[in-house]
Tab-separated table of C-alpha atoms and ligand atoms in Angstrom:
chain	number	residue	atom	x	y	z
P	1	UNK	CA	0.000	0.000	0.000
P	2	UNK	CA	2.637	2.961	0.747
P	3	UNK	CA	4.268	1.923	-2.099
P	4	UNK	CA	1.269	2.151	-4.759
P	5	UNK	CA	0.697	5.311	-2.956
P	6	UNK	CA	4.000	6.806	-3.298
P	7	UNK	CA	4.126	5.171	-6.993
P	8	UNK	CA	0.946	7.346	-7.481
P	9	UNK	CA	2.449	10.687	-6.385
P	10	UNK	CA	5.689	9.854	-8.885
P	11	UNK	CA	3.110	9.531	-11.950
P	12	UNK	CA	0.596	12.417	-11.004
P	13	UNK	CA	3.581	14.860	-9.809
P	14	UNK	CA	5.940	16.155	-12.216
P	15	UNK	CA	8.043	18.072	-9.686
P	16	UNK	CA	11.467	16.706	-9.924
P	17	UNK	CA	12.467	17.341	-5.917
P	18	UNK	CA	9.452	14.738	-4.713
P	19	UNK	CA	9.697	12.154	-7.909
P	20	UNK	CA	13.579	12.241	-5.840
P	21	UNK	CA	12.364	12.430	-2.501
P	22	UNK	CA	9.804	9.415	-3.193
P	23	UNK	CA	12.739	7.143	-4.969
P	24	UNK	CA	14.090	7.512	-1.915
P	25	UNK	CA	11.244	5.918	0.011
P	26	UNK	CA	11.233	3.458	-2.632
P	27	UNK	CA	14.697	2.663	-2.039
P	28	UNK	CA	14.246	2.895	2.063
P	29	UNK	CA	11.372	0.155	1.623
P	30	UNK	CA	13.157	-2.109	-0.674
P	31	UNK	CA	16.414	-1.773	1.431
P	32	UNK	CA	14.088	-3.166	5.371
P	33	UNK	CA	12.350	-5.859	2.788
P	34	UNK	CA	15.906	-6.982	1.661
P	35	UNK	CA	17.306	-6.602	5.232
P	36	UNK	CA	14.851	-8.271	6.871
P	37	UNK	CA	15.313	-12.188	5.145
P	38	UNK	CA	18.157	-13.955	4.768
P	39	UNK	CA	20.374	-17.381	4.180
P	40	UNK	CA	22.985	-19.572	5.366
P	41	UNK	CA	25.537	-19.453	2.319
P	42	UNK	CA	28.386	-19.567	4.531
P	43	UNK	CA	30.004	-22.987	5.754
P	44	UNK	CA	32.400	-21.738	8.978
P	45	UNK	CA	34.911	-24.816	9.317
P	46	UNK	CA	36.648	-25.386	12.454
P	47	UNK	CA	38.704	-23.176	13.746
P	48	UNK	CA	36.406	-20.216	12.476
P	49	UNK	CA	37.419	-19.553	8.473
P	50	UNK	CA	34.244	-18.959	6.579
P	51	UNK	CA	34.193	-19.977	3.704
P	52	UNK	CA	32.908	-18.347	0.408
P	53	UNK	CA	29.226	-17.970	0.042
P	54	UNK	CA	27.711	-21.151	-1.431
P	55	UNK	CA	30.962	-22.833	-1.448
P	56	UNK	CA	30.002	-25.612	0.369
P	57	UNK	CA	26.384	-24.810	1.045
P	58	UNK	CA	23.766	-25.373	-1.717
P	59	UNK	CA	22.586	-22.506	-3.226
P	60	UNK	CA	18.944	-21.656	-2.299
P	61	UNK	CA	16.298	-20.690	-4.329
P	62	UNK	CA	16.047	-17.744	-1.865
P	63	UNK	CA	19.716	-16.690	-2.862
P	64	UNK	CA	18.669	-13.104	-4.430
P	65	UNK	CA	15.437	-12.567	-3.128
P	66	UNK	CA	16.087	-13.736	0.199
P	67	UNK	CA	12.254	-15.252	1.204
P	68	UNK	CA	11.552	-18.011	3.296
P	69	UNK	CA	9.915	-21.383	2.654
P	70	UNK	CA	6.430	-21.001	4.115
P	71	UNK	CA	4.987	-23.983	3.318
P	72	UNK	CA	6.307	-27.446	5.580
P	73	UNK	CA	4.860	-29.961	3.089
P	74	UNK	CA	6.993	-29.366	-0.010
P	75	UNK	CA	10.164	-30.430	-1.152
P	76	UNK	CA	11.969	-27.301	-0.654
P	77	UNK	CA	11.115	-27.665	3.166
P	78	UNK	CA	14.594	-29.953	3.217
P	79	UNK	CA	17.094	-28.033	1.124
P	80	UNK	CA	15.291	-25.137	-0.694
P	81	UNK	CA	17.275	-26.168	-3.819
P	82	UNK	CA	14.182	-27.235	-6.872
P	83	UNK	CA	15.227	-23.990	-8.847
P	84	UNK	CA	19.125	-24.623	-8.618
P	85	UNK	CA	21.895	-26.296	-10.086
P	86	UNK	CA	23.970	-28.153	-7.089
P	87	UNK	CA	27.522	-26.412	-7.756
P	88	UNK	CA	28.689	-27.142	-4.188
P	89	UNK	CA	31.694	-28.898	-3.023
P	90	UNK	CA	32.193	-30.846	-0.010
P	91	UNK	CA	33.931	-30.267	2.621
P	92	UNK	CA	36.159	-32.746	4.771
P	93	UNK	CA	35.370	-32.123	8.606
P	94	UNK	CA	36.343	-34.747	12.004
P	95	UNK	CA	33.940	-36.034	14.319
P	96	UNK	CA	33.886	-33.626	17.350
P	97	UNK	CA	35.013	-30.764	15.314
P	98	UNK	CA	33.176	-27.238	15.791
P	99	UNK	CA	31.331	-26.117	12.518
P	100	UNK	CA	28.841	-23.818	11.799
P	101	UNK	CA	26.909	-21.566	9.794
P	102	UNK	CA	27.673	-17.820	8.538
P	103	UNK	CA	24.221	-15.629	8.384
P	104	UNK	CA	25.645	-12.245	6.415
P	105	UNK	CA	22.517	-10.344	7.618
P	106	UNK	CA	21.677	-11.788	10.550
P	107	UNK	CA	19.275	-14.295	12.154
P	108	UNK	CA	16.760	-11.192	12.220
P	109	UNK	CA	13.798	-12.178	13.549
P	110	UNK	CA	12.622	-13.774	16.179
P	111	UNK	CA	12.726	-17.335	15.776
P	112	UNK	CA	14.313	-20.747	17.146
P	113	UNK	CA	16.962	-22.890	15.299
P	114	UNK	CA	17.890	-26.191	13.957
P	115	UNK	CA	20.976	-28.148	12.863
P	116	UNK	CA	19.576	-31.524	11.132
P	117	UNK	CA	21.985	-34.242	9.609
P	118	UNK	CA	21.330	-37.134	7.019
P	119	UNK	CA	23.931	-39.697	5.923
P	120	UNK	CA	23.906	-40.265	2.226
P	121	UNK	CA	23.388	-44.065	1.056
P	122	UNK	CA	26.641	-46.233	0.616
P	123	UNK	CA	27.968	-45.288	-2.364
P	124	UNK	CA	27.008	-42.342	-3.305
P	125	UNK	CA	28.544	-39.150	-3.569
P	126	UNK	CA	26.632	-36.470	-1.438
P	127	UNK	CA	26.963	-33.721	-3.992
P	128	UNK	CA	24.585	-36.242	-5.911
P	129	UNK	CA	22.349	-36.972	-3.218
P	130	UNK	CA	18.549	-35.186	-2.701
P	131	UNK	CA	18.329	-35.795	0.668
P	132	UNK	CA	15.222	-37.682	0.732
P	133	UNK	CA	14.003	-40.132	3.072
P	134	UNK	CA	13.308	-40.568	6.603
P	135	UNK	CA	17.219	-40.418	7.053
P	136	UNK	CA	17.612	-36.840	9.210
P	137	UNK	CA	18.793	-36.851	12.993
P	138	UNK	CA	19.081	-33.262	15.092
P	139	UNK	CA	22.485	-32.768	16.579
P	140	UNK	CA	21.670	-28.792	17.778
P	141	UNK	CA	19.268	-26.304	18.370
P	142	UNK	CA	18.518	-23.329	19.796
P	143	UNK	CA	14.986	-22.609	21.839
P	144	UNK	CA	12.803	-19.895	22.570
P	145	UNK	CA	12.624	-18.981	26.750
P	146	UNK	CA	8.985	-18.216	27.840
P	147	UNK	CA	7.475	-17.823	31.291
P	148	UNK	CA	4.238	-16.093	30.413
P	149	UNK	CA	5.630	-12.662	31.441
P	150	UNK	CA	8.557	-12.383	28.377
P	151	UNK	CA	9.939	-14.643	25.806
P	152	UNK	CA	13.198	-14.541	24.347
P	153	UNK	CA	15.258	-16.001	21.452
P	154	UNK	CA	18.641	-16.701	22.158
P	155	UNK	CA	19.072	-16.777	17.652
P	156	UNK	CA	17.751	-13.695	16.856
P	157	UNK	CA	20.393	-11.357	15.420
P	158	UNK	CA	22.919	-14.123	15.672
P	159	UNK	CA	25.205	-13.813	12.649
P	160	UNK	CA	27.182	-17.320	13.102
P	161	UNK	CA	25.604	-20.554	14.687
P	162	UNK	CA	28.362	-23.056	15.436
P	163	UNK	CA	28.091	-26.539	16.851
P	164	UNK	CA	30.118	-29.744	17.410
P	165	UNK	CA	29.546	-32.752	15.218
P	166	UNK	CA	28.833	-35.578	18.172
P	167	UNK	CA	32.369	-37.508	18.051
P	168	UNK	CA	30.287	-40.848	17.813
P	169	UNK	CA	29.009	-39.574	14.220
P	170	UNK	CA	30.252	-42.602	11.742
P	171	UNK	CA	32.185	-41.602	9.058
P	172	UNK	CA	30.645	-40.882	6.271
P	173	UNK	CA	29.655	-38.139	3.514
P	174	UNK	CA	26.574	-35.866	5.247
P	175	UNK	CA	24.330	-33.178	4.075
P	176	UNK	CA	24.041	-30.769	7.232
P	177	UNK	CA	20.836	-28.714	7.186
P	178	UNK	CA	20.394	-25.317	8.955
P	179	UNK	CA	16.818	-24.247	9.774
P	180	UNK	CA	15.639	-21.057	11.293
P	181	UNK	CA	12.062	-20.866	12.060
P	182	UNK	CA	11.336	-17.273	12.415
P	183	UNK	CA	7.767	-16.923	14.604
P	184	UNK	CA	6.886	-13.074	14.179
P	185	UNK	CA	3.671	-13.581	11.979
P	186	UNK	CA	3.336	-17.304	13.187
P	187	UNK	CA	0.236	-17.047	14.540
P	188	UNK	CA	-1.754	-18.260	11.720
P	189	UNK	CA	-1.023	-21.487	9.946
P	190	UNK	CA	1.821	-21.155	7.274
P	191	UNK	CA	3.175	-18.075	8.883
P	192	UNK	CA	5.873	-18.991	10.558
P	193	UNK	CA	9.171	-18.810	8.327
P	194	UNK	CA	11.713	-21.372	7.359
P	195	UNK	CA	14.779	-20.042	6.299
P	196	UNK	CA	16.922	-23.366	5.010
P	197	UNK	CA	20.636	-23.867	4.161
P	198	UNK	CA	21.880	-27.621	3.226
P	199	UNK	CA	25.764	-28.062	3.482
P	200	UNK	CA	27.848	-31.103	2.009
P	201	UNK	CA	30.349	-32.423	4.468
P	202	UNK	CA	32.213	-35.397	4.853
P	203	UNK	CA	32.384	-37.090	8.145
P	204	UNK	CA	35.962	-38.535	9.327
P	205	UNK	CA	37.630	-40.314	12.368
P	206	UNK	CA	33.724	-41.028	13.643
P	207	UNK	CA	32.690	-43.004	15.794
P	208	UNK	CA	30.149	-46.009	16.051
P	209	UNK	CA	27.051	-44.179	17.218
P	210	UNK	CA	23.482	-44.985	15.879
P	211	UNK	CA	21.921	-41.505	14.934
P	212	UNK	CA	18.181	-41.154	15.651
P	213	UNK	CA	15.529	-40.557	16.057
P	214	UNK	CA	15.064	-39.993	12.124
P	215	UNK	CA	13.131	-37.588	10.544
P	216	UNK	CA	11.904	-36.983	6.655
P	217	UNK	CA	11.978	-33.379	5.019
P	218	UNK	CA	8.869	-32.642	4.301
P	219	UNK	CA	7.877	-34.938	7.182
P	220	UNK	CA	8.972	-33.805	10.305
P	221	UNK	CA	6.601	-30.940	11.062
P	222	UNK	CA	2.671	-30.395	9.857
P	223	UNK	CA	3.001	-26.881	10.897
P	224	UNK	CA	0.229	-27.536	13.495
P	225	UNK	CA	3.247	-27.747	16.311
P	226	UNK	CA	3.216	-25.439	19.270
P	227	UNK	CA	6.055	-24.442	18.630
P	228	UNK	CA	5.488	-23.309	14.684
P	229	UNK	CA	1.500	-22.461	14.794
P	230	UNK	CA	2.074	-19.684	17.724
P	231	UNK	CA	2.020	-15.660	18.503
P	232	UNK	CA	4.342	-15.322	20.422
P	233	UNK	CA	2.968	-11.370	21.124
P	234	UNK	CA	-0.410	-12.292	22.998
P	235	UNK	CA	-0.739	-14.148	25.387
P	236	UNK	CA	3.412	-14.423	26.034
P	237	UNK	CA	3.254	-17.767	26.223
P	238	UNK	CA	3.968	-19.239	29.766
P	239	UNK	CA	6.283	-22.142	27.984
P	240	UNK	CA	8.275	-23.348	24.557
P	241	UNK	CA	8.277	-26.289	22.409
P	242	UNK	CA	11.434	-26.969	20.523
P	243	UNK	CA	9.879	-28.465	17.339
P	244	UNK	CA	11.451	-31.469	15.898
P	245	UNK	CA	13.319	-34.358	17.904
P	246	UNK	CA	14.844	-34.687	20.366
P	247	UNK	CA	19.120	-33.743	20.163
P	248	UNK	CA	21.355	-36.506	19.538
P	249	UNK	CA	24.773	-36.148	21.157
P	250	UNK	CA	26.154	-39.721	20.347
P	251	UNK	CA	25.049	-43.352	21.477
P	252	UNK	CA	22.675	-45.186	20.179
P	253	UNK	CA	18.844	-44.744	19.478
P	254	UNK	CA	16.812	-47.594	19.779
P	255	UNK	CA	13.468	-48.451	18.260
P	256	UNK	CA	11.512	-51.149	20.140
P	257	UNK	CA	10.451	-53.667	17.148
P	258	UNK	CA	7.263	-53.304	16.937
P	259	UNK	CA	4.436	-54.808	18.931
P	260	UNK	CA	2.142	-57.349	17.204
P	261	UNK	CA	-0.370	-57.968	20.043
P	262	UNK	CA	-3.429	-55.817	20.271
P	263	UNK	CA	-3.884	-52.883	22.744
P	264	UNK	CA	-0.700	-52.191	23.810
P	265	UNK	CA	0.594	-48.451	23.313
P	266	UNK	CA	3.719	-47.948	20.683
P	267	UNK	CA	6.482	-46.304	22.312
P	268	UNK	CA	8.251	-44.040	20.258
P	269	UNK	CA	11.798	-44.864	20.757
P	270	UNK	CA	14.116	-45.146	23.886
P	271	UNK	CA	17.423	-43.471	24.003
P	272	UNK	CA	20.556	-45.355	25.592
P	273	UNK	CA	23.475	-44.285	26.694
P	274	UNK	CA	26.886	-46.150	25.038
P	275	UNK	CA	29.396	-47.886	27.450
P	276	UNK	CA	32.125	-47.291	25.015
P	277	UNK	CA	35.147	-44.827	25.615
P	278	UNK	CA	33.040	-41.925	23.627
P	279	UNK	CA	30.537	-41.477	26.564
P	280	UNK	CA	32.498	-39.624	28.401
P	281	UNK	CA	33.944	-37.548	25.530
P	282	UNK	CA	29.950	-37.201	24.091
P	283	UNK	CA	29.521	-35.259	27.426
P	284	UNK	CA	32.145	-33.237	27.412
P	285	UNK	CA	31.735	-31.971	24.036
P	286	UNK	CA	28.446	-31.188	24.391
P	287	UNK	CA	29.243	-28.816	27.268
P	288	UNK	CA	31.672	-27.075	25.082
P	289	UNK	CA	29.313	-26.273	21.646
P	290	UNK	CA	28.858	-22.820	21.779
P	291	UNK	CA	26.670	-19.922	19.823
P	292	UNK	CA	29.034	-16.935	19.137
P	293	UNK	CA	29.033	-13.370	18.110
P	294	UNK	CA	25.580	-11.770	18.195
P	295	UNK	CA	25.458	-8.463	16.610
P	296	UNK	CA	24.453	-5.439	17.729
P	297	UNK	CA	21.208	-4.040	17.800
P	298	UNK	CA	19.130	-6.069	20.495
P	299	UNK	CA	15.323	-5.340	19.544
P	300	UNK	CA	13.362	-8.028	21.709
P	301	UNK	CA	10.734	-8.382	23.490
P	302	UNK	CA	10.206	-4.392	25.506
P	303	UNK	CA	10.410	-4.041	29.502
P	304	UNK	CA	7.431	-5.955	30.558
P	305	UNK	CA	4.779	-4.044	32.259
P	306	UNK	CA	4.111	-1.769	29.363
P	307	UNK	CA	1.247	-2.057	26.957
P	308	UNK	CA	0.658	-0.369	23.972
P	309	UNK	CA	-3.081	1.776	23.566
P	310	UNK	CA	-5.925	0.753	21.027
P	311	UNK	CA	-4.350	1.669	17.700
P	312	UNK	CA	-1.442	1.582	19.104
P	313	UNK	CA	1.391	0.047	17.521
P	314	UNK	CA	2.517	-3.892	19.490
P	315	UNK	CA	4.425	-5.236	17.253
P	316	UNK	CA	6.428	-4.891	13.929
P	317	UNK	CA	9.761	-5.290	11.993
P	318	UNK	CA	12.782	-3.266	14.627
P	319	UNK	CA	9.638	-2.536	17.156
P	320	UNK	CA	11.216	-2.183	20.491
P	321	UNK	CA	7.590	-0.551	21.919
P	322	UNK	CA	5.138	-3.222	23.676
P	323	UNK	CA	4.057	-5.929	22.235
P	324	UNK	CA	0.778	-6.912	24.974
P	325	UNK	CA	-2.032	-4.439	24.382
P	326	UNK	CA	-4.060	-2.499	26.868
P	327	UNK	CA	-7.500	-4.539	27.526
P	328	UNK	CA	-9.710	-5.492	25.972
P	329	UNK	CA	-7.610	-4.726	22.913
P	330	UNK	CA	-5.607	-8.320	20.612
P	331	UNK	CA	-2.699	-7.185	18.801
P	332	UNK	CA	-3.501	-7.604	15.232
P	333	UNK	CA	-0.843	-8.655	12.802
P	334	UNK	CA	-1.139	-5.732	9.777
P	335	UNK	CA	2.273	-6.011	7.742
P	336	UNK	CA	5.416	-7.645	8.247
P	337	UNK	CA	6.339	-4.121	9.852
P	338	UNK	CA	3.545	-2.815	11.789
P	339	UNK	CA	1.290	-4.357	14.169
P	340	UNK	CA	-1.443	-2.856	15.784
P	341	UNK	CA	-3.954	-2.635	19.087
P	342	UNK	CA	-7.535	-3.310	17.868
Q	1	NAG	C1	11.393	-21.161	-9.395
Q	1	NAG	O1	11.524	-20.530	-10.653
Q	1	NAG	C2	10.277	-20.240	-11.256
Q	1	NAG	C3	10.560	-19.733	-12.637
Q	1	NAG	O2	11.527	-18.722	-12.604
Q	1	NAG	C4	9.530	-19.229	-10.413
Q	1	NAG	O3	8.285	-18.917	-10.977
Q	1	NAG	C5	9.312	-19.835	-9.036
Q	1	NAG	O4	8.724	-18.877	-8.197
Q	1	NAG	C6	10.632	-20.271	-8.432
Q	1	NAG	N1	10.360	-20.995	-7.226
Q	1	NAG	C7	10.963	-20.704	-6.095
Q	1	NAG	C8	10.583	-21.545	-4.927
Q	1	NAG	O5	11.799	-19.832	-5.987
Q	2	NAG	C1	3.043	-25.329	26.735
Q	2	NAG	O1	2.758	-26.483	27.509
Q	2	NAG	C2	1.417	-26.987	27.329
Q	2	NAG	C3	1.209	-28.105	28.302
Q	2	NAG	O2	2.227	-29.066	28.194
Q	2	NAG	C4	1.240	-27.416	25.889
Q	2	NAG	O3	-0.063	-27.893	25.670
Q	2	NAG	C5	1.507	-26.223	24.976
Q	2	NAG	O4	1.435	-26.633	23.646
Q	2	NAG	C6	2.882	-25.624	25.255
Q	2	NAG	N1	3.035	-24.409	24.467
Q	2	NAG	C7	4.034	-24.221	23.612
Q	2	NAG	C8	4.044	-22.936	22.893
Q	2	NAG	O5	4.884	-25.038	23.407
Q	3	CU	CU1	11.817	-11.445	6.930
């Protein structure tokens, strides 16, 4: 709407200083879409070197215009590759090694992350691999932290997420998929964002460890979980759910066969703990993965206590104001940038 309107005045008024002064909205508007989406194109290989954008990291269809997957039932909910040609190599990282994930703009918004793995089949080269299957295990993520009265996101604004491959990963060529899931329009179904970087890695020294549980992309989320289908403005919700599975930090996941007899309830899976050497070194290396160097501007959640009139703005691309409304008034999602009290 602002810009048709300012579109309008460019056409209708000849007058050289506002046809200028309205580019420059133009431009101002283009410049907080652009700003606010981004990718992963960076791999960041241990000791810290990032590497060249899409070096080792497929390029996403998103790699110009930026915008998320929306959708949690496609294909492009796993790698966000369909319009690309894979041009990627891979890269050759150790079990246990710290890797991550460069963000050039920033993890903007608020939102929760992922890092997923998937082995590709025996024999085949990852570069040639889709990724398909229920073949994906979790090995990080980063969570919301709610208590009804404020919620935070430890991602937003990160602009690296690094992790530790767990040291019992088994050798092997891997796609690693980062996921943020950005939860500032969430609150209707298909509005939470997925923004989706697949890297190609291969896997050595590993261990013996049985990755699971496993999860297929699309698969793994209907977009009905509490943690994806949620405002996270009104209520502030009094708790978090970390979509996805569980973390796996090495061991062995098993899955109960299953059970033929009627009435009896199908457990899910049962996680046990290794007795090999690795255990110890599992534990260890879990306490040292780390999330590094958030950028500047913090623009959470406000001081709590404060709530925003009717018509007021609550919420809002860079909105540092309140985000709970006086009552009776629901803060009512308008634009990517403006929320308001009605
Ligand atoms: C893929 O490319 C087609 C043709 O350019 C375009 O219409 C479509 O929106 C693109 N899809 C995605 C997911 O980017
Ligand atoms: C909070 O916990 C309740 C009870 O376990 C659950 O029903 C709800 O979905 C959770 N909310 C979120 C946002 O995870
Ligand atoms: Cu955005």
């Amino acid at each position: 709407m602002p810009i048709g309107e300012s579109s309008l005045k460019i056409l209708s008024d000849p007058n050289p200083i506002m046809k200028f002064l309205s580019g420059l909205v133009a431009a101002a508007v283009l410049a907080a879409k652009v700003s606010a989406h981004y990718t992963w194109p960076g791999l960041i290989l241990p000791g810290g070197v990032i590497t060249s954008d899409w070096e080792y990291v497929r390029q996403t269809n998103n790699w110009e215009d930026l915008d998320p997957v929306t959708d949690v039932t496609i294909d492009d909910i796993r790698c966000y590759t369909s319009n690309e040609t894979d041009t990627s190599s891979t890269a050759t990282v150790a079990a246990g090694s710290t890797i991550g994930l460069n963000v050039p703009i920033t993890l903007y918004h608020p939102g929760v992350v992922n890092i997923y793995m998937a082995e590709a089949p025996a024999g085949t080269d990852v570069a040639d691999w889709d990724g398909s299957g229920t073949v994906w295990f979790k090995i990080y993520e980063i969570s919301a932290d709610a208590d009804g009265e404020t919620i935070t996101f430890p991602s937003q604004n990160l602009a690296q997420v690094t992790f530790t491959i767990p040291p019992d990963t088994p050798s092997g060529q891997y796609l690693i998929r980062a996921e943020q899931i950005a939860l500032h329009v969430a609150e209707t179904y298909g509005g939470a964002q997925f923004y989706i970087g697949c890297a190609q890695v291969e896997v050595t020294g590993g261990g013996t460890g049985v990755p699971g549980p496993l999860v297929a992309f699309p698969g793994a989320y209907t977009g009905n979980e509490p943690g994806i289908l949620i405002n996270i403005y009104y209520p502030i919700p009094t708790n978090y759910t970390q979509p996805g599975p569980p973390v796996w930090t090495g061991g062995a996941v098993v899955t109960p066969p299953p059970v033929s007899s009627t009435g009896t309830t199908t457990r899910a899976s049962t996680t046990i703990t290794t007795t090999s050497t690795k255990a110890s070194t599992t534990t260890s290396t879990k306490a040292s993965t780390t999330t590094i160097s958030s950028t500047t501007t913090s623009s959470t959640t406000s001081s709590s206590g404060t709530t925003s009139p009717e018509y007021g703005q609550c919420g809002g691309l860079g909105w540092t104001g309140p985000t709970v409304c006086a009552a009776p008034f629901t803060c009512t999602y308008s634009s990517e940038y403006y929320s308001q009290c009605l």
